Coordinates of C-alpha atoms and ligand atoms in Angstrom, one line a residue:
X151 CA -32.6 40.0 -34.8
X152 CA -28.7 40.2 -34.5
X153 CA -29.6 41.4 -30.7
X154 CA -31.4 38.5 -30.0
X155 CA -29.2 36.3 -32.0
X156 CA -26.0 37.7 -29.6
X157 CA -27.9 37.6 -26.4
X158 CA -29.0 33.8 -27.4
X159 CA -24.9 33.0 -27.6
X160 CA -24.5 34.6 -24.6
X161 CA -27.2 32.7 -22.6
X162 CA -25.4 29.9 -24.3
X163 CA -21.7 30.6 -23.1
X164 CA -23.3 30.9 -19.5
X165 CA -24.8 28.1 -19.6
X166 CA -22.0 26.1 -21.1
X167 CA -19.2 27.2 -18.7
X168 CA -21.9 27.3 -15.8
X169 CA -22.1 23.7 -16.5
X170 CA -18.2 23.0 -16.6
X171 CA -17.9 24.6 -13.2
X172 CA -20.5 22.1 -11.9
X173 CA -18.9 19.3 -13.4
X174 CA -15.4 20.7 -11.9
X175 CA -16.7 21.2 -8.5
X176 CA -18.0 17.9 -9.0
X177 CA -15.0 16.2 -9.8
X178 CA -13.4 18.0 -6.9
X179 CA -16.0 16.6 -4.1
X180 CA -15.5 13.1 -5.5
X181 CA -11.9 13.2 -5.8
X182 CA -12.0 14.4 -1.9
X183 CA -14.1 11.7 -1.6
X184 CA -12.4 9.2 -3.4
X185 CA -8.9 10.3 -0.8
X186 CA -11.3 9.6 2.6
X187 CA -12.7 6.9 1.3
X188 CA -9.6 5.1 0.0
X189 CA -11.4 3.7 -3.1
X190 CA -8.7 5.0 -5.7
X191 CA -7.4 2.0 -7.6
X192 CA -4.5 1.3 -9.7
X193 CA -4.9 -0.3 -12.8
X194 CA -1.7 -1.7 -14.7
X195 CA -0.2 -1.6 -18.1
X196 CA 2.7 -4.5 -19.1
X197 CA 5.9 -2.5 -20.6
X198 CA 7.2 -5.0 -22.8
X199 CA 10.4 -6.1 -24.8
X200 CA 10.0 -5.8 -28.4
X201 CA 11.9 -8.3 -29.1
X202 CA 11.0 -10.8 -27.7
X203 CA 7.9 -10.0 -25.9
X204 CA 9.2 -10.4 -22.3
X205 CA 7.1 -8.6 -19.3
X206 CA 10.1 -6.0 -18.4
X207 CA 7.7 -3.4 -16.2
X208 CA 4.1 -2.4 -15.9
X209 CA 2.3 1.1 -15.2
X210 CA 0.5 1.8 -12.6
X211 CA -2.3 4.1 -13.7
X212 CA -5.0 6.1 -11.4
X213 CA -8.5 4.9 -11.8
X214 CA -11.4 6.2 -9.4
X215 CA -14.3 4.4 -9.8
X216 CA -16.7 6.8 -8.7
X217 CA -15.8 9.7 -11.6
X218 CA -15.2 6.0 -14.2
X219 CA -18.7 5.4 -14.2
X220 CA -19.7 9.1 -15.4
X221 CA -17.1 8.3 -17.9
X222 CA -14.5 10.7 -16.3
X223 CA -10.7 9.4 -16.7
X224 CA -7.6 10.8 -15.7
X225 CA -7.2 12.8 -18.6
X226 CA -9.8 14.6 -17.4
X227 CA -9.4 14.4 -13.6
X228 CA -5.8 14.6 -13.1
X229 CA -5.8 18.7 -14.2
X230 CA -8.5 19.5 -12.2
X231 CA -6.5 17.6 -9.0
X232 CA -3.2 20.2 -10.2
X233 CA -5.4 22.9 -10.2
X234 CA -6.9 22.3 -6.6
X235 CA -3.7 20.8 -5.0
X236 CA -5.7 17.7 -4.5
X237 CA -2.9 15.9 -6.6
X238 CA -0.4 16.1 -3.8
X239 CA -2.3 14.0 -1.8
X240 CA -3.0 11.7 -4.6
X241 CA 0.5 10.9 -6.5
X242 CA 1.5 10.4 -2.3
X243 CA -1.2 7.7 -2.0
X244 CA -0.8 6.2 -6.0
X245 CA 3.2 6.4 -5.3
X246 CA 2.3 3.8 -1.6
X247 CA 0.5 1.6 -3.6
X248 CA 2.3 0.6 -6.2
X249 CA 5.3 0.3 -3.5
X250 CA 3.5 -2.1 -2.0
X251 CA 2.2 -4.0 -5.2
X252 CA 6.1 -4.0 -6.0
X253 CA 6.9 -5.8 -3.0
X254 CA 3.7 -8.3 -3.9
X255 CA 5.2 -8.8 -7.3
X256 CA 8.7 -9.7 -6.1
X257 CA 7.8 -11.8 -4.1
X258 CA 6.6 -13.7 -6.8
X259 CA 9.8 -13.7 -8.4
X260 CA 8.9 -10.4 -10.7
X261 CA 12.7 -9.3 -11.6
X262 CA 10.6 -6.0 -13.5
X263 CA 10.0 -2.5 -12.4
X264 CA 6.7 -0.3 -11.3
X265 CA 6.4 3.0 -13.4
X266 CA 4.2 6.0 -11.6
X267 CA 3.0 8.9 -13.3
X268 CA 3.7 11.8 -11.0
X269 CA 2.1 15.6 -11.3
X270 CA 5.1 18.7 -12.4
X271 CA 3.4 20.3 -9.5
X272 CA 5.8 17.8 -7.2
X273 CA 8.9 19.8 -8.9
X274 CA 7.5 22.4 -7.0
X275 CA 6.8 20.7 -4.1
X276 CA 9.6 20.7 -1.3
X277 CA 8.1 17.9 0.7
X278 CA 7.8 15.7 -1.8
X279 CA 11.5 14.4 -1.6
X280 CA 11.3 13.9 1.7
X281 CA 8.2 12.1 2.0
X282 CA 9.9 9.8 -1.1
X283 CA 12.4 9.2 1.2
X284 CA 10.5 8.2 4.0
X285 CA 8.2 5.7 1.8
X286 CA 11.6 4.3 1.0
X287 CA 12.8 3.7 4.1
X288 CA 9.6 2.3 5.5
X289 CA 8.4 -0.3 2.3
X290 CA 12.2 -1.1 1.8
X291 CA 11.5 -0.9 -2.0
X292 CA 15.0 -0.4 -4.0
X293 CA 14.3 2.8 -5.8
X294 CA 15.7 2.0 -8.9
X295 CA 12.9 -1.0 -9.7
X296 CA 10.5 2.3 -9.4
X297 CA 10.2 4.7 -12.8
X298 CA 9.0 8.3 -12.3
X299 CA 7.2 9.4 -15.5
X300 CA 6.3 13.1 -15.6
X301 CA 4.8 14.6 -18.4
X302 CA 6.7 16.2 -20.9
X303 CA 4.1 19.0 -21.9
X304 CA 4.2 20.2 -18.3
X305 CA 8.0 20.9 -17.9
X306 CA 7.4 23.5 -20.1
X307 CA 11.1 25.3 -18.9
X308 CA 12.9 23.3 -16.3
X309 CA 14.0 25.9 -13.7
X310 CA 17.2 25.2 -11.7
X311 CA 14.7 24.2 -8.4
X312 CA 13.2 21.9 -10.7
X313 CA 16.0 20.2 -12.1
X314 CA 17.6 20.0 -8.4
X315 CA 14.2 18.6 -6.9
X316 CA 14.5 15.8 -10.5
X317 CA 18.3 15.6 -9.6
X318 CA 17.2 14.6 -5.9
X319 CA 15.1 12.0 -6.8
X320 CA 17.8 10.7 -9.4
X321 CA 19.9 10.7 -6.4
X322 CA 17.6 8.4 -4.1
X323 CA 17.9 5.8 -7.2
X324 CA 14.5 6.3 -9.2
X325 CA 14.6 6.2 -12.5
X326 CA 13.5 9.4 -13.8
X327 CA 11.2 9.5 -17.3
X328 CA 9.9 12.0 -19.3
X329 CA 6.0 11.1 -20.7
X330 CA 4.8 11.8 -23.9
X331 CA 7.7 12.7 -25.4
X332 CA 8.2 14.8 -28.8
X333 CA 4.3 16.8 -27.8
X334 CA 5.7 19.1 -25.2
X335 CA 8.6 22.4 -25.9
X336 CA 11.9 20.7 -24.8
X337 CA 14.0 21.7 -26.6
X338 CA 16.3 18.5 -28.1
X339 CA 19.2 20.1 -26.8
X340 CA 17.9 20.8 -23.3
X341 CA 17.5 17.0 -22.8
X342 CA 20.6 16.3 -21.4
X343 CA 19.9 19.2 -18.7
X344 CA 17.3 16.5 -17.1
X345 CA 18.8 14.1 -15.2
X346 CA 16.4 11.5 -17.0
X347 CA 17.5 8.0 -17.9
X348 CA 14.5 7.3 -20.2
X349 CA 11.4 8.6 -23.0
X350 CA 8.0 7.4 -23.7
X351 CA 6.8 8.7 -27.0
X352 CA 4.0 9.6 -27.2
X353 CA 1.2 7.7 -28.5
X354 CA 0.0 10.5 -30.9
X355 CA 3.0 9.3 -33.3
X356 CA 2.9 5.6 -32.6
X357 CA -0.9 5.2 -34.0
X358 CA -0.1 6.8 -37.6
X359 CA 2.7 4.6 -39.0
X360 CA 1.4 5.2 -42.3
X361 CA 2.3 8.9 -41.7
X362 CA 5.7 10.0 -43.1
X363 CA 5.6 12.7 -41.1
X364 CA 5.0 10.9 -38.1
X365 CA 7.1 8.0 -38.7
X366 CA 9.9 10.6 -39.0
X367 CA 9.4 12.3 -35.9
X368 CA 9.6 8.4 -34.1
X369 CA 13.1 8.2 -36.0
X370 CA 14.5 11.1 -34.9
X371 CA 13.5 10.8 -31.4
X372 CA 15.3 7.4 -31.4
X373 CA 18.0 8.4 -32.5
X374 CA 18.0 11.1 -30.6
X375 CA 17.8 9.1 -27.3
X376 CA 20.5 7.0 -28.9
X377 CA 22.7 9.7 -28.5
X378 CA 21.9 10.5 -24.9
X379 CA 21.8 7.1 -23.8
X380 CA 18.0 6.5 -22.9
X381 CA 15.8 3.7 -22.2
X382 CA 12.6 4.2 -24.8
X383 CA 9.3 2.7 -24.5
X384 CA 6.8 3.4 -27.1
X385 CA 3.3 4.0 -25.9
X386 CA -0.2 3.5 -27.9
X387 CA 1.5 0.3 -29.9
X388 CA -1.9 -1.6 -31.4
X389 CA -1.1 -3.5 -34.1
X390 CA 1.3 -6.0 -34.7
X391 CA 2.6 -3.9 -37.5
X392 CA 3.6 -1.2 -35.2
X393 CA 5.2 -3.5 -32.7
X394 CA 7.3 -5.1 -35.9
X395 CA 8.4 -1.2 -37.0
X396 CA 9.6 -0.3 -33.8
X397 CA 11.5 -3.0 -33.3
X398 CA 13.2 -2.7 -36.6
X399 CA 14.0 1.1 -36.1
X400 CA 15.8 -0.2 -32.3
X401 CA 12.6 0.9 -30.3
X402 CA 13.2 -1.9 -27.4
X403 CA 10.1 -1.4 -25.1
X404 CA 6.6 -0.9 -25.6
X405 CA 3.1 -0.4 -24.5
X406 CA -0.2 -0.1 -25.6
X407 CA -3.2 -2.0 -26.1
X408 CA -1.5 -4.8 -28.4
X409 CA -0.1 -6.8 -25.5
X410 CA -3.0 -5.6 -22.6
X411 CA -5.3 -2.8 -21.9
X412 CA -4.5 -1.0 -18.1
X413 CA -5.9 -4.1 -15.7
X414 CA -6.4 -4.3 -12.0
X415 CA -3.5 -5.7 -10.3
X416 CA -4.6 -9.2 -9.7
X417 CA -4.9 -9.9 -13.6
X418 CA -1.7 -8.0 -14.3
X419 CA -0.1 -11.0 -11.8
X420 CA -2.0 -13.8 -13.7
X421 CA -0.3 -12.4 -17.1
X422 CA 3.2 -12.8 -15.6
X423 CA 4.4 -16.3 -17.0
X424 CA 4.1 -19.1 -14.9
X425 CA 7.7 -20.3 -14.5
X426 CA 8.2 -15.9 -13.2
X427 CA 5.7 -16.2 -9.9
X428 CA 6.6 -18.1 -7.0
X429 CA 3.6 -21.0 -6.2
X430 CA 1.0 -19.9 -4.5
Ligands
C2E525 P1 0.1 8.4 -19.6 O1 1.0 8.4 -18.4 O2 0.8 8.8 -20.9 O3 -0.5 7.0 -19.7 C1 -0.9 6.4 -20.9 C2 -2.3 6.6 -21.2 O4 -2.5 6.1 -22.5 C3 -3.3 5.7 -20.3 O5 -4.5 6.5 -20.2 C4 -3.4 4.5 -21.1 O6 -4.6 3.8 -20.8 C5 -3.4 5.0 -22.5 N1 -3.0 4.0 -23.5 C6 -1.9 3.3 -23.4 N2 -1.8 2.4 -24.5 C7 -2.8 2.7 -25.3 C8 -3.2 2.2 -26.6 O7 -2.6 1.3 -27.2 N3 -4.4 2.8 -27.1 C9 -5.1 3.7 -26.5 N4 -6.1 4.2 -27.0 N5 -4.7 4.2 -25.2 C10 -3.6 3.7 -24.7 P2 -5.1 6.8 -18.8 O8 -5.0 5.7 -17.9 O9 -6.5 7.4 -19.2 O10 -4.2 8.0 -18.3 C11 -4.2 9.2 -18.9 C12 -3.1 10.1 -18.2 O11 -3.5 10.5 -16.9 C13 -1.8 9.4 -18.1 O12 -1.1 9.5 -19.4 C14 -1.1 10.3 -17.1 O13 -0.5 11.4 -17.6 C15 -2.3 10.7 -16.2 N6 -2.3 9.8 -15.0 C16 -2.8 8.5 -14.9 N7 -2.6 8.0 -13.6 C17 -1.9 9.0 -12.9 C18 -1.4 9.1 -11.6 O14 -1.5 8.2 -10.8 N8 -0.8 10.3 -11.2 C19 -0.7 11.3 -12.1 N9 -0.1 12.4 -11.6 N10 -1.1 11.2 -13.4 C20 -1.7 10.1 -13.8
MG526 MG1 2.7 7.6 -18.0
MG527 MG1 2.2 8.9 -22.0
MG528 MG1 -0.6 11.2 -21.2

């Protein structure tokens, strides 16, 4: 009976991670696919002043349609494109994009910036710079309108080629943003060995304002970025309440679906008040 029992869990386990290989390959021949066939799209996020609600940036998040409609996101694609290298291809092609969808929004009398989610593989990456530079120089987009958000649980420890590829990009004028603050291992004292010039907390402590704990942990991260100078934008904000309680703590920017779900690019420019966008 316990035999059976055992072999019945086993036949299970193969089954299960049988399945999850499938699914990964999967994923893999459609993200290939997605990269020939240039149907990646970018979907954007307003970033917005607490204050007084002003559009002050957007996000440009990595939607491909093809894994959408089996209900695979990012969260679930993006680590599968690490693992494969796939991802260097793909922040290249999401990083193009949103230059040219700055340059689209400037036009229209935009004054905000474009924030891009890029892999901690690229710290490891020693083309990446260059091919940064080159995008630069050929879009003419002024670096500093362009946020780099990487994602504070994949630092992990910030080696000293890490920190110099971060403190090259600093140096070409992005702005330089660590993701989902206060769920990864920095340290607080090793922030001010990144050359970062912002936070986004994450949203795991934005949705639980009834939470002392919680609500503690957003305190001391603003304070804590008070300290070292930093931009902060809280992410995940969906009530009203929320919005008002990080305003009041000194939390200037936020995010989250409150003020607008991630949309494709055309809506994103229809939200921009009138009197921002150029006619036509
Ligand atoms: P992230 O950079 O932290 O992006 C925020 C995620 O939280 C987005 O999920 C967004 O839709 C979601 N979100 C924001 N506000 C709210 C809210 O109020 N409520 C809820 N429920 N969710 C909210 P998304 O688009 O699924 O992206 C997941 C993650 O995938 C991103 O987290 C980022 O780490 C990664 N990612 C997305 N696009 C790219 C990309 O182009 N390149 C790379 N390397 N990573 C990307
Ligand atoms: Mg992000
Ligand atoms: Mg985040
Ligand atoms: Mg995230």
């Amino acid at each position: 009976q316990a035999k059976a029992n055992g072999r019945n869990r086993y036949e299970f386990f193969t089954k299960e991670i049988a399945e999850s290989i499938r699914q990964r390959d999967m994923i893999e021949v459609l993200l290939k696919d997605a990269l020939s066939d240039k149907t990646f799209e970018l979907a954007y996020m307003p970033i917005v002043d607490l204050d007084n609600g002003d559009i002050v940036g957007c996000e440009a998040l990595l939607r491909c349609p093809s894994l959408q409609q089996q209900g695979i996101g990012p969260d679930v694609f993006i680590p599968i494109a690490e693992s494969t290298g796939l991802i260097k291809k793909i922040d290249l092609r999401v990083i193009e994009q949103a230059f040219v969808d700055y340059l689209q929004l400037k036009s229209r009398g935009f004054e905000g910036y474009v924030a891009v989610n890029i892999s901690a593989v690229e710290l490891r990456n020693e083309k990446f710079v260059g091919q940064l530079c080159e995008l630069l120089a050929h879009y003419r987009v002024p670096a500093h309108k362009i946020h780099l958000e990487l994602t504070e649980t994949r630092l992990i420890s910030p080696d000293q080629d890490a920190v110099a590829v971060l403190e090259d990009l600093q140096q070409l004028g992005f702005q330089l943003v660590l993701d989902d603050f206060g769920t990864g291992y920095t340290a607080f004292n090793q922030l001010m060995h990144y050359p970062v010039s912002g936070l986004k907390i994450d949203r795991s402590f934005i949705g639980y304002c009834d939470n002392p704990q919680k609500v503690k942990m957003v305190e001391i991260i603003l304070a804590l970025a008070n300290v070292y100078e930093l931009n902060v934008v809280a992410e995940g904000v969906e009530t009203q309440e929320q919005a008002a309680y990080l305003a009041e703590q000194g939390c200037q920017y936020g995010q989250g679906y409150l003020f607008s779900k991630p949309i494709p690019f055309d809506d994103f420019c229809q939200k921009l008040e009138p009197g921002k966008l150029a006619a036509g």
